[in-house]
PDB file of C-alpha atoms in Angstrom:
ATOM      1  CA  MET A 771     -36.832 -11.493  -0.078  1.00  0.00           C
ATOM      2  CA  SER A 772     -34.372  -8.948  -1.410  1.00  0.00           C
ATOM      3  CA  GLY A 773     -33.623  -5.455  -1.047  1.00  0.00           C
ATOM      4  CA  ILE A 774     -33.082  -5.248  -4.966  1.00  0.00           C
ATOM      5  CA  ASN A 775     -34.217  -7.899  -7.225  1.00  0.00           C
ATOM      6  CA  LEU A 776     -34.082  -7.387 -10.891  1.00  0.00           C
ATOM      7  CA  GLY A 777     -32.827 -10.875 -11.848  1.00  0.00           C
ATOM      8  CA  THR A 778     -30.050 -11.706 -13.348  1.00  0.00           C
ATOM      9  CA  ASN A 779     -30.647 -11.694 -17.087  1.00  0.00           C
ATOM     10  CA  GLY A 780     -31.866  -9.271 -19.452  1.00  0.00           C
ATOM     11  CA  GLY A 781     -29.363  -6.723 -19.049  1.00  0.00           C
ATOM     12  CA  THR A 782     -30.350  -5.125 -15.794  1.00  0.00           C
ATOM     13  CA  THR A 783     -28.209  -2.935 -13.883  1.00  0.00           C
ATOM     14  CA  VAL A 784     -27.775  -1.238 -10.510  1.00  0.00           C
ATOM     15  CA  LYS A 785     -25.837   1.425  -9.948  1.00  0.00           C
ATOM     16  CA  ASN A 786     -24.763   3.539  -7.048  1.00  0.00           C
ATOM     17  CA  CYS A 787     -27.200   1.943  -4.451  1.00  0.00           C
ATOM     18  CA  GLN A 788     -27.077   1.481  -0.760  1.00  0.00           C
ATOM     19  CA  VAL A 789     -28.829  -1.683   1.000  1.00  0.00           C
ATOM     20  CA  ARG A 790     -28.762  -2.000   4.967  1.00  0.00           C
ATOM     21  CA  THR A 791     -30.631  -4.659   6.975  1.00  0.00           C
ATOM     22  CA  VAL A 792     -31.920  -7.024   4.580  1.00  0.00           C
ATOM     23  CA  GLY A 793     -33.044 -10.682   5.549  1.00  0.00           C
ATOM     24  CA  GLY A 794     -32.610 -12.318   2.229  1.00  0.00           C
ATOM     25  CA  THR A 795     -30.335 -11.046  -0.531  1.00  0.00           C
ATOM     26  CA  GLY A 796     -29.479  -7.725  -0.928  1.00  0.00           C
ATOM     27  CA  ILE A 797     -28.864  -6.965  -4.659  1.00  0.00           C
ATOM     28  CA  ILE A 798     -29.684  -9.198  -7.449  1.00  0.00           C
ATOM     29  CA  ALA A 799     -29.088  -7.896 -10.896  1.00  0.00           C
ATOM     30  CA  GLN A 800     -26.961  -8.819 -13.977  1.00  0.00           C
ATOM     31  CA  ASN A 801     -24.704  -5.835 -13.654  1.00  0.00           C
ATOM     32  CA  VAL A 802     -24.147  -4.218 -10.243  1.00  0.00           C
ATOM     33  CA  PHE A 803     -21.803  -1.244  -9.977  1.00  0.00           C
ATOM     34  CA  ASP A 804     -20.808   1.030  -7.137  1.00  0.00           C
ATOM     35  CA  SER A 805     -22.949  -0.280  -4.487  1.00  0.00           C
ATOM     36  CA  GLU A 806     -23.066  -0.987  -0.904  1.00  0.00           C
ATOM     37  CA  VAL A 807     -24.805  -4.005   0.927  1.00  0.00           C
ATOM     38  CA  THR A 808     -24.140  -4.277   4.860  1.00  0.00           C
ATOM     39  CA  ASP A 809     -26.251  -6.561   7.412  1.00  0.00           C
ATOM     40  CA  CYS A 810     -27.609  -8.861   5.192  1.00  0.00           C
ATOM     41  CA  GLY A 811     -28.930 -12.374   5.996  1.00  0.00           C
ATOM     42  CA  SER A 812     -28.312 -14.154   2.728  1.00  0.00           C
ATOM     43  CA  ASP A 813     -26.343 -13.138  -0.075  1.00  0.00           C
ATOM     44  CA  GLY A 814     -24.785  -9.802  -0.217  1.00  0.00           C
ATOM     45  CA  ILE A 815     -24.554  -9.138  -4.009  1.00  0.00           C
ATOM     46  CA  SER A 816     -25.580 -11.705  -6.575  1.00  0.00           C
ATOM     47  CA  CYS A 817     -24.485 -10.634 -10.174  1.00  0.00           C
ATOM     48  CA  VAL A 818     -23.419 -11.423 -13.591  1.00  0.00           C
ATOM     49  CA  VAL A 819     -20.550  -8.974 -13.347  1.00  0.00           C
ATOM     50  CA  GLY A 820     -19.907  -6.669 -10.630  1.00  0.00           C
ATOM     51  CA  SER A 821     -17.463  -4.076  -9.995  1.00  0.00           C
ATOM     52  CA  ARG A 822     -16.664  -1.356  -7.117  1.00  0.00           C
ATOM     53  CA  ASN A 823     -18.958  -2.667  -4.925  1.00  0.00           C
ATOM     54  CA  TYR A 824     -18.954  -3.437  -0.906  1.00  0.00           C
ATOM     55  CA  ALA A 825     -20.970  -6.084   0.615  1.00  0.00           C
ATOM     56  CA  GLU A 826     -21.057  -7.655   4.059  1.00  0.00           C
ATOM     57  CA  SER A 827     -23.434 -11.014   4.862  1.00  0.00           C
ATOM     58  CA  ILE A 828     -23.837 -13.234   7.659  1.00  0.00           C
ATOM     59  CA  SER A 829     -24.972 -16.718   6.243  1.00  0.00           C
ATOM     60  CA  GLY A 830     -24.437 -16.119   2.584  1.00  0.00           C
ATOM     61  CA  GLY A 831     -21.684 -15.283   0.111  1.00  0.00           C
ATOM     62  CA  ALA A 832     -21.031 -11.464   0.177  1.00  0.00           C
ATOM     63  CA  VAL A 833     -20.325 -10.983  -3.216  1.00  0.00           C
ATOM     64  CA  VAL A 834     -21.291 -13.759  -5.565  1.00  0.00           C
ATOM     65  CA  GLY A 835     -20.790 -13.398  -9.419  1.00  0.00           C
ATOM     66  CA  VAL A 836     -19.159 -14.293 -12.782  1.00  0.00           C
ATOM     67  CA  VAL A 837     -16.907 -11.636 -13.091  1.00  0.00           C
ATOM     68  CA  ILE A 838     -15.945  -9.494 -10.223  1.00  0.00           C
ATOM     69  CA  ARG A 839     -13.560  -6.614  -9.903  1.00  0.00           C
ATOM     70  CA  ASP A 840     -12.350  -3.902  -7.417  1.00  0.00           C
ATOM     71  CA  SER A 841     -14.811  -5.000  -4.974  1.00  0.00           C
ATOM     72  CA  TRP A 842     -14.796  -6.252  -1.124  1.00  0.00           C
ATOM     73  CA  GLY A 843     -16.845  -9.043   0.335  1.00  0.00           C
ATOM     74  CA  LYS A 844     -17.055  -9.912   3.892  1.00  0.00           C
ATOM     75  CA  SER A 845     -19.036 -12.724   5.247  1.00  0.00           C
ATOM     76  CA  LYS A 846     -19.699 -14.345   8.675  1.00  0.00           C
ATOM     77  CA  THR A 847     -20.312 -17.978   7.662  1.00  0.00           C
ATOM     78  CA  GLY A 848     -20.335 -17.893   3.667  1.00  0.00           C
ATOM     79  CA  ILE A 849     -17.646 -16.971   1.369  1.00  0.00           C
ATOM     80  CA  GLY A 850     -16.611 -13.409   1.062  1.00  0.00           C
ATOM     81  CA  ILE A 851     -15.978 -13.231  -2.665  1.00  0.00           C
ATOM     82  CA  SER A 852     -17.272 -16.161  -5.070  1.00  0.00           C
ATOM     83  CA  GLY A 853     -17.761 -16.732  -8.798  1.00  0.00           C
ATOM     84  CA  GLN A 854     -15.395 -17.542 -12.031  1.00  0.00           C
ATOM     85  CA  CYS A 855     -13.131 -14.642 -12.154  1.00  0.00           C
ATOM     86  CA  ALA A 856     -11.923 -12.145  -9.508  1.00  0.00           C
ATOM     87  CA  LEU A 857      -9.714  -9.093  -9.756  1.00  0.00           C
ATOM     88  CA  ASN A 858      -8.433  -6.654  -7.377  1.00  0.00           C
ATOM     89  CA  CYS A 859     -10.698  -7.986  -4.927  1.00  0.00           C
ATOM     90  CA  TRP A 860     -10.864  -8.280  -1.093  1.00  0.00           C
ATOM     91  CA  GLY A 861     -12.419 -11.367   0.711  1.00  0.00           C
ATOM     92  CA  GLU A 862     -12.833 -12.198   4.163  1.00  0.00           C
ATOM     93  CA  SER A 863     -14.675 -14.457   6.191  1.00  0.00           C
ATOM     94  CA  VAL A 864     -14.745 -16.111   9.542  1.00  0.00           C
ATOM     95  CA  SER A 865     -16.020 -19.554   9.020  1.00  0.00           C
ATOM     96  CA  GLY A 866     -16.199 -19.706   4.880  1.00  0.00           C
ATOM     97  CA  HIS A 867     -13.435 -19.114   2.362  1.00  0.00           C
ATOM     98  CA  GLY A 868     -12.212 -15.811   1.988  1.00  0.00           C
ATOM     99  CA  ILE A 869     -12.181 -15.883  -1.933  1.00  0.00           C
ATOM    100  CA  ARG A 870     -13.301 -18.716  -4.123  1.00  0.00           C
ATOM    101  CA  VAL A 871     -13.128 -18.565  -7.827  1.00  0.00           C
ATOM    102  CA  CYS A 872     -11.885 -20.176 -10.692  1.00  0.00           C
ATOM    103  CA  GLN A 873      -9.361 -17.375 -11.461  1.00  0.00           C
ATOM    104  CA  ALA A 874      -7.987 -14.713  -9.198  1.00  0.00           C
ATOM    105  CA  GLN A 875      -5.514 -11.984  -9.642  1.00  0.00           C
ATOM    106  CA  ASN A 876      -4.401  -9.226  -7.520  1.00  0.00           C
ATOM    107  CA  CYS A 877      -6.612 -10.337  -5.215  1.00  0.00           C
ATOM    108  CA  LEU A 878      -6.831 -11.282  -1.448  1.00  0.00           C
ATOM    109  CA  GLY A 879      -8.909 -13.682   0.828  1.00  0.00           C
ATOM    110  CA  LYS A 880      -8.461 -14.170   4.368  1.00  0.00           C
ATOM    111  CA  SER A 881     -10.070 -16.459   6.881  1.00  0.00           C
ATOM    112  CA  GLU A 882      -9.951 -17.923  10.244  1.00  0.00           C
ATOM    113  CA  SER A 883     -11.341 -21.215   9.743  1.00  0.00           C
ATOM    114  CA  SER A 884     -11.064 -22.184   6.039  1.00  0.00           C
ATOM    115  CA  PHE A 885      -9.154 -21.456   3.085  1.00  0.00           C
ATOM    116  CA  GLY A 886      -8.079 -17.838   2.655  1.00  0.00           C
ATOM    117  CA  LEU A 887      -7.919 -17.946  -1.066  1.00  0.00           C
ATOM    118  CA  TYR A 888      -8.911 -20.826  -2.776  1.00  0.00           C
ATOM    119  CA  ALA A 889      -8.513 -20.889  -6.945  1.00  0.00           C
ATOM    120  CA  THR A 890      -9.679 -23.641  -8.372  1.00  0.00           C
ATOM    121  CA  ASP A 891      -7.697 -22.934 -11.421  1.00  0.00           C
ATOM    122  CA  THR A 892      -5.363 -20.191 -11.546  1.00  0.00           C
ATOM    123  CA  ALA A 893      -4.058 -17.468  -8.968  1.00  0.00           C
ATOM    124  CA  ILE A 894      -1.879 -14.709  -9.964  1.00  0.00           C
ATOM    125  CA  GLY A 895      -0.351 -11.871  -7.600  1.00  0.00           C
ATOM    126  CA  CYS A 896      -2.732 -13.135  -4.709  1.00  0.00           C
ATOM    127  CA  VAL A 897      -2.454 -13.197  -1.041  1.00  0.00           C
ATOM    128  CA  GLY A 898      -4.167 -15.829   1.029  1.00  0.00           C
ATOM    129  CA  GLU A 899      -4.209 -15.871   4.973  1.00  0.00           C
ATOM    130  CA  SER A 900      -5.830 -18.179   7.255  1.00  0.00           C
ATOM    131  CA  GLN A 901      -5.784 -18.844  10.708  1.00  0.00           C
ATOM    132  CA  THR A 902      -6.573 -22.644  11.082  1.00  0.00           C
ATOM    133  CA  HIS A 903      -6.689 -23.573   7.610  1.00  0.00           C
ATOM    134  CA  THR A 904      -4.775 -23.238   4.406  1.00  0.00           C
ATOM    135  CA  GLY A 905      -3.828 -19.795   3.521  1.00  0.00           C
ATOM    136  CA  LEU A 906      -3.593 -20.093  -0.505  1.00  0.00           C
ATOM    137  CA  ARG A 907      -4.827 -22.805  -2.702  1.00  0.00           C
ATOM    138  CA  ALA A 908      -4.999 -22.997  -6.262  1.00  0.00           C
ATOM    139  CA  LYS A 909      -4.031 -25.348  -9.140  1.00  0.00           C
ATOM    140  CA  VAL A 910      -1.552 -23.132 -10.522  1.00  0.00           C
ATOM    141  CA  ALA A 911      -0.184 -20.102  -8.363  1.00  0.00           C
ATOM    142  CA  CYS A 912       2.400 -17.653  -9.552  1.00  0.00           C
ATOM    143  CA  ASP A 913       3.842 -14.481  -7.747  1.00  0.00           C
ATOM    144  CA  CYS A 914       1.275 -15.377  -4.740  1.00  0.00           C
ATOM    145  CA  ARG A 915       1.986 -15.505  -0.944  1.00  0.00           C
ATOM    146  CA  GLY A 916       0.174 -18.182   1.272  1.00  0.00           C
ATOM    147  CA  LEU A 917       0.387 -17.712   4.814  1.00  0.00           C
ATOM    148  CA  SER A 918      -1.378 -19.579   7.723  1.00  0.00           C
ATOM    149  CA  VAL A 919      -0.693 -19.672  11.661  1.00  0.00           C
ATOM    150  CA  ASN A 920      -1.863 -23.597  12.098  1.00  0.00           C
ATOM    151  CA  GLY A 921      -2.341 -24.757   8.664  1.00  0.00           C
ATOM    152  CA  THR A 922      -0.325 -25.009   5.192  1.00  0.00           C
ATOM    153  CA  GLY A 923       0.751 -21.570   3.965  1.00  0.00           C
ATOM    154  CA  LEU A 924       0.289 -22.521   0.052  1.00  0.00           C
ATOM    155  CA  VAL A 925      -0.925 -25.565  -1.605  1.00  0.00           C
ATOM    156  CA  ALA A 926      -0.846 -25.836  -5.424  1.00  0.00           C
ATOM    157  CA  THR A 927      -0.218 -28.446  -8.006  1.00  0.00           C
ATOM    158  CA  SER A 928       2.393 -26.077  -9.680  1.00  0.00           C
ATOM    159  CA  VAL A 929       3.453 -22.789  -7.880  1.00  0.00           C
ATOM    160  CA  HIS A 930       5.896 -20.278  -9.531  1.00  0.00           C
ATOM    161  CA  GLY A 931       7.712 -17.662  -7.744  1.00  0.00           C
ATOM    162  CA  CYS A 932       5.593 -17.595  -4.380  1.00  0.00           C
ATOM    163  CA  TYR A 933       5.890 -17.588  -0.486  1.00  0.00           C
ATOM    164  CA  GLY A 934       4.525 -19.966   1.611  1.00  0.00           C
ATOM    165  CA  GLU A 935       4.752 -19.801   5.490  1.00  0.00           C
ATOM    166  CA  SER A 936       3.237 -21.686   8.287  1.00  0.00           C
ATOM    167  CA  ILE A 937       3.911 -20.620  11.620  1.00  0.00           C
ATOM    168  CA  ASN A 938       2.755 -23.857  13.871  1.00  0.00           C
ATOM    169  CA  GLY A 939       0.902 -26.498  12.106  1.00  0.00           C
ATOM    170  CA  GLY A 940       1.725 -27.551   8.535  1.00  0.00           C
ATOM    171  CA  VAL A 941       4.243 -26.766   5.665  1.00  0.00           C
ATOM    172  CA  GLY A 942       4.947 -23.764   4.172  1.00  0.00           C
ATOM    173  CA  VAL A 943       4.753 -24.500   0.463  1.00  0.00           C
ATOM    174  CA  GLU A 944       2.974 -27.855  -0.566  1.00  0.00           C
ATOM    175  CA  ALA A 945       2.922 -28.595  -4.458  1.00  0.00           C
ATOM    176  CA  GLU A 946       4.014 -30.844  -6.883  1.00  0.00           C
ATOM    177  CA  ILE A 947       6.138 -28.799  -8.853  1.00  0.00           C
ATOM    178  CA  ALA A 948       7.895 -25.778  -7.341  1.00  0.00           C
ATOM    179  CA  SER A 949       9.853 -23.222  -8.803  1.00  0.00           C
ATOM    180  CA  PHE A 950      11.732 -20.129  -7.625  1.00  0.00           C
ATOM    181  CA  CYS A 951       9.718 -20.599  -4.229  1.00  0.00           C
ATOM    182  CA  ILE A 952      10.400 -19.768  -0.836  1.00  0.00           C
ATOM    183  CA  GLY A 953       9.080 -21.662   1.961  1.00  0.00           C
ATOM    184  CA  SER A 954       9.281 -21.141   5.651  1.00  0.00           C
ATOM    185  CA  ARG A 955       8.199 -23.446   8.680  1.00  0.00           C
ATOM    186  CA  VAL A 956      10.116 -22.854  12.169  1.00  0.00           C
ATOM    187  CA  ASN A 957      11.127 -26.351  13.231  1.00  0.00           C
ATOM    188  CA  GLY A 958       9.221 -27.934  10.408  1.00  0.00           C
ATOM    189  CA  CYS A 959       9.147 -28.363   6.470  1.00  0.00           C
ATOM    190  CA  ALA A 960       9.296 -25.427   4.608  1.00  0.00           C
ATOM    191  CA  ILE A 961       8.958 -26.689   1.178  1.00  0.00           C
ATOM    192  CA  ALA A 962       7.123 -30.015   0.131  1.00  0.00           C
ATOM    193  CA  SER A 963       7.082 -31.027  -3.366  1.00  0.00           C
ATOM    194  CA  LEU A 964       7.864 -33.754  -5.809  1.00  0.00           C
ATOM    195  CA  ILE A 965      10.077 -31.660  -8.024  1.00  0.00           C
ATOM    196  CA  GLY A 966      11.837 -28.313  -6.890  1.00  0.00           C
ATOM    197  CA  VAL A 967      13.773 -25.859  -8.874  1.00  0.00           C
ATOM    198  CA  GLY A 968      15.419 -23.124  -7.566  1.00  0.00           C
ATOM    199  CA  CYS A 969      13.521 -22.674  -4.249  1.00  0.00           C
ATOM    200  CA  TYR A 970      14.976 -22.279  -0.469  1.00  0.00           C
ATOM    201  CA  ALA A 971      13.809 -21.915   3.012  1.00  0.00           C
ATOM    202  CA  THR A 972      14.101 -18.878   5.215  1.00  0.00           C
ATOM    203  CA  ALA A 973      13.028 -21.541   7.939  1.00  0.00           C
ATOM    204  CA  GLY A 974      12.638 -25.053   8.479  1.00  0.00           C
ATOM    205  CA  THR A 975      13.726 -27.986   5.898  1.00  0.00           C
ATOM    206  CA  ASN A 976      12.899 -28.909   2.562  1.00  0.00           C
ATOM    207  CA  HIS A 977      11.478 -32.202   1.589  1.00  0.00           C
ATOM    208  CA  VAL A 978      11.753 -32.279  -2.233  1.00  0.00           C
ATOM    209  CA  THR A 979      12.132 -35.340  -4.200  1.00  0.00           C
ATOM    210  CA  TYR A 980      13.972 -34.191  -7.299  1.00  0.00           C
ATOM    211  CA  ARG A 981      15.942 -31.075  -6.513  1.00  0.00           C
ATOM    212  CA  TYR A 982      17.337 -28.506  -9.493  1.00  0.00           C
ATOM    213  CA  ASN A 983      19.546 -25.821  -8.814  1.00  0.00           C
ATOM    214  CA  MET A 984      18.568 -25.577  -5.181  1.00  0.00           C
ATOM    215  CA  PRO A 985      20.514 -26.678  -1.669  1.00  0.00           C
TER     216      PRO A 985
ATOM    217  CA  MET B1155     -46.024  -0.501  -9.526  1.00  0.00           C
ATOM    218  CA  ILE B1156     -44.040   0.636 -12.647  1.00  0.00           C
ATOM    219  CA  VAL B1157     -46.066  -0.808 -15.674  1.00  0.00           C
ATOM    220  CA  THR B1158     -45.006   0.931 -19.199  1.00  0.00           C
ATOM    221  CA  ASN B1159     -41.441   1.364 -20.273  1.00  0.00           C
ATOM    222  CA  CYS B1160     -39.380   4.740 -20.295  1.00  0.00           C
ATOM    223  CA  VAL B1161     -39.926   5.717 -16.581  1.00  0.00           C
ATOM    224  CA  THR B1162     -38.109   7.624 -14.268  1.00  0.00           C
ATOM    225  CA  LEU B1163     -39.196   7.728 -10.533  1.00  0.00           C
ATOM    226  CA  ASP B1164     -36.915  10.486  -8.795  1.00  0.00           C
ATOM    227  CA  LEU B1165     -37.929  10.131  -5.122  1.00  0.00           C
ATOM    228  CA  ASN B1166     -36.385  13.556  -4.859  1.00  0.00           C
ATOM    229  CA  GLY B1167     -34.802  12.829  -1.688  1.00  0.00           C
ATOM    230  CA  PHE B1168     -38.064  11.611   0.113  1.00  0.00           C
ATOM    231  CA  THR B1169     -38.391   8.223   1.616  1.00  0.00           C
ATOM    232  CA  ILE B1170     -40.989   5.383   1.103  1.00  0.00           C
ATOM    233  CA  ALA B1171     -41.420   3.639   4.243  1.00  0.00           C
ATOM    234  CA  SER B1172     -43.762   1.077   5.587  1.00  0.00           C
ATOM    235  CA  PHE B1173     -43.445  -0.303   9.189  1.00  0.00           C
ATOM    236  CA  SER B1174     -46.686  -2.958   8.800  1.00  0.00           C
ATOM    237  CA  PRO B1175     -46.103  -5.825  10.806  1.00  0.00           C
ATOM    238  CA  LYS B1176     -45.906  -8.415   7.981  1.00  0.00           C
ATOM    239  CA  ALA B1177     -44.027  -7.733   4.952  1.00  0.00           C
ATOM    240  CA  LEU B1178     -46.237  -8.681   1.899  1.00  0.00           C
ATOM    241  CA  ASP B1179     -45.387  -6.399  -1.071  1.00  0.00           C
ATOM    242  CA  PRO B1180     -42.526  -4.953  -2.669  1.00  0.00           C
ATOM    243  CA  ALA B1181     -42.113  -0.925  -2.332  1.00  0.00           C
ATOM    244  CA  ILE B1182     -41.540  -0.877  -6.032  1.00  0.00           C
ATOM    245  CA  SER B1183     -42.365  -3.418  -8.230  1.00  0.00           C
ATOM    246  CA  ILE B1184     -41.600  -3.346 -11.896  1.00  0.00           C
ATOM    247  CA  ASN B1185     -43.590  -5.176 -14.556  1.00  0.00           C
ATOM    248  CA  GLY B1186     -41.253  -8.050 -16.382  1.00  0.00           C
ATOM    249  CA  GLY B1187     -40.298  -7.114 -19.803  1.00  0.00           C
ATOM    250  CA  LEU B1188     -40.221  -3.458 -19.385  1.00  0.00           C
ATOM    251  CA  GLY B1189     -37.285  -1.313 -20.431  1.00  0.00           C
ATOM    252  CA  SER B1190     -35.688   2.034 -19.431  1.00  0.00           C
ATOM    253  CA  ILE B1191     -36.623   2.293 -16.309  1.00  0.00           C
ATOM    254  CA  THR B1192     -34.466   4.549 -13.617  1.00  0.00           C
ATOM    255  CA  ILE B1193     -35.303   4.720  -9.888  1.00  0.00           C
ATOM    256  CA  LYS B1194     -33.362   7.388  -8.206  1.00  0.00           C
ATOM    257  CA  ASN B1195     -32.691   9.967  -5.456  1.00  0.00           C
ATOM    258  CA  GLY B1196     -34.432   8.472  -2.117  1.00  0.00           C
ATOM    259  CA  VAL B1197     -34.811   5.932   0.288  1.00  0.00           C
ATOM    260  CA  ILE B1198     -36.945   2.800   1.048  1.00  0.00           C
ATOM    261  CA  ARG B1199     -37.264   2.010   4.467  1.00  0.00           C
ATOM    262  CA  GLY B1200     -39.148  -1.228   5.917  1.00  0.00           C
ATOM    263  CA  GLY B1201     -39.232  -2.257   9.745  1.00  0.00           C
ATOM    264  CA  VAL B1202     -36.758  -5.216   9.495  1.00  0.00           C
ATOM    265  CA  THR B1203     -34.053  -5.280  11.948  1.00  0.00           C
ATOM    266  CA  ASN B1204     -31.336  -7.782  13.014  1.00  0.00           C
ATOM    267  CA  ASP B1205     -31.004  -8.979  16.578  1.00  0.00           C
ATOM    268  CA  GLY B1206     -26.971  -8.763  15.995  1.00  0.00           C
ATOM    269  CA  SER B1207     -26.917 -12.547  15.720  1.00  0.00           C
ATOM    270  CA  GLY B1208     -28.475 -12.978  12.230  1.00  0.00           C
ATOM    271  CA  ASN B1209     -31.915 -13.102  13.308  1.00  0.00           C
ATOM    272  CA  PHE B1210     -33.925 -10.795  11.374  1.00  0.00           C
ATOM    273  CA  LYS B1211     -37.501  -9.723  12.263  1.00  0.00           C
ATOM    274  CA  GLY B1212     -40.151  -7.209  11.464  1.00  0.00           C
ATOM    275  CA  GLY B1213     -42.453  -6.446   8.598  1.00  0.00           C
ATOM    276  CA  GLY B1214     -42.488  -3.610   6.054  1.00  0.00           C
ATOM    277  CA  PHE B1215     -41.884  -4.532   2.699  1.00  0.00           C
ATOM    278  CA  ALA B1216     -41.045  -8.089   1.073  1.00  0.00           C
ATOM    279  CA  SER B1217     -38.589  -6.516  -1.329  1.00  0.00           C
ATOM    280  CA  GLY B1218     -37.190  -2.736  -1.868  1.00  0.00           C
ATOM    281  CA  ILE B1219     -37.275  -2.900  -5.576  1.00  0.00           C
ATOM    282  CA  TYR B1220     -38.806  -6.059  -7.690  1.00  0.00           C
ATOM    283  CA  TYR B1221     -38.748  -6.890 -11.069  1.00  0.00           C
ATOM    284  CA  PHE B1222     -40.832  -9.593 -12.033  1.00  0.00           C
ATOM    285  CA  PRO B1223     -39.002 -11.869 -14.093  1.00  0.00           C
ATOM    286  CA  ALA B1224     -39.885 -12.078 -17.874  1.00  0.00           C
ATOM    287  CA  ALA B1225     -37.477 -11.992 -20.733  1.00  0.00           C
ATOM    288  CA  GLY B1226     -37.407  -8.309 -21.930  1.00  0.00           C
ATOM    289  CA  PRO B1227     -35.253  -5.467 -22.950  1.00  0.00           C
ATOM    290  CA  LEU B1228     -32.870  -3.714 -21.130  1.00  0.00           C
ATOM    291  CA  ILE B1229     -33.990  -2.594 -17.578  1.00  0.00           C
ATOM    292  CA  ARG B1230     -31.796  -0.100 -15.717  1.00  0.00           C
ATOM    293  CA  LEU B1231     -32.077   0.797 -12.213  1.00  0.00           C
ATOM    294  CA  ILE B1232     -29.562   3.705 -11.866  1.00  0.00           C
ATOM    295  CA  THR B1233     -28.812   6.395  -9.362  1.00  0.00           C
ATOM    296  CA  PHE B1234     -26.764   9.336 -10.194  1.00  0.00           C
ATOM    297  CA  GLY B1235     -24.366  11.678  -8.666  1.00  0.00           C
ATOM    298  CA  TYR B1236     -23.919  11.729  -5.114  1.00  0.00           C
ATOM    299  CA  VAL B1237     -27.383  10.983  -3.938  1.00  0.00           C
ATOM    300  CA  ARG B1238     -27.611   7.431  -3.444  1.00  0.00           C
ATOM    301  CA  LEU B1239     -30.909   5.213  -3.608  1.00  0.00           C
ATOM    302  CA  GLU B1240     -30.961   3.724  -0.142  1.00  0.00           C
ATOM    303  CA  LEU B1241     -33.053   0.763   1.351  1.00  0.00           C
ATOM    304  CA  ARG B1242     -33.166  -0.181   4.802  1.00  0.00           C
ATOM    305  CA  GLY B1243     -34.993  -2.811   6.860  1.00  0.00           C
ATOM    306  CA  VAL B1244     -36.183  -4.634   4.196  1.00  0.00           C
ATOM    307  CA  PHE B1245     -37.385  -8.260   4.669  1.00  0.00           C
TER     308      PHE B1245
END
């Protein structure tokens, strides 16, 4: 059951449509542009390419696609924005990930109890915020910010030029290699890494095994 | 049901509505494999409501617009300008 179901093959396009109160998926199409889905029981928008969309869902992913740009997704228990690539997106969730993609650029992900932003590959210029979980997690993070109240601010294999802050529970920045990063954790560990280059803490102490050009 | 290519369905601001207790059929169905279909400028309204906790109940339409899956040429569902195609209360 769905609002608009054209399938994700064959060049189907939905543009400038509004869908409200759908028990299933709001819109299914290969391309979805300039559309809005609210009050949706399953996925809000499921597409291959999506741009300039807004979707809210309760239990499914708000915006699910391969390439998603300039979109806003908000879910209660699912993922706000999920797919392969996200550009200029905003994803929010209460219990799911705010954003979960392979590559994220210029995105903001927020979650109360899960990852704010989870990039399985690369995050560039992104922000991830979480109340109880990790703010931002990525394999490689560049120019990102990860913030968490009770979890770790930013976790990545390699981080460059990033800021990570934990208020209560975790570490500011946790990585194998951290370069030119700033960490913050009052009365705790600001940066935990194997290799650190040019990093410093605004609050807390650093636990870096091999330090280069840093206090 | 749209069964041929190159169809523009302009609802001209009107509403397709159903408050049938059962949601069995789509409001608009398009045969698979068709191309150049445009549906615009109107509202499709069913009877499904959300109790605020994610429990959707009601009837009306099974889908707002349904394209029967089939390999085929380009299909476009596009509304132009400031008048949107709206779907409300679809199960």
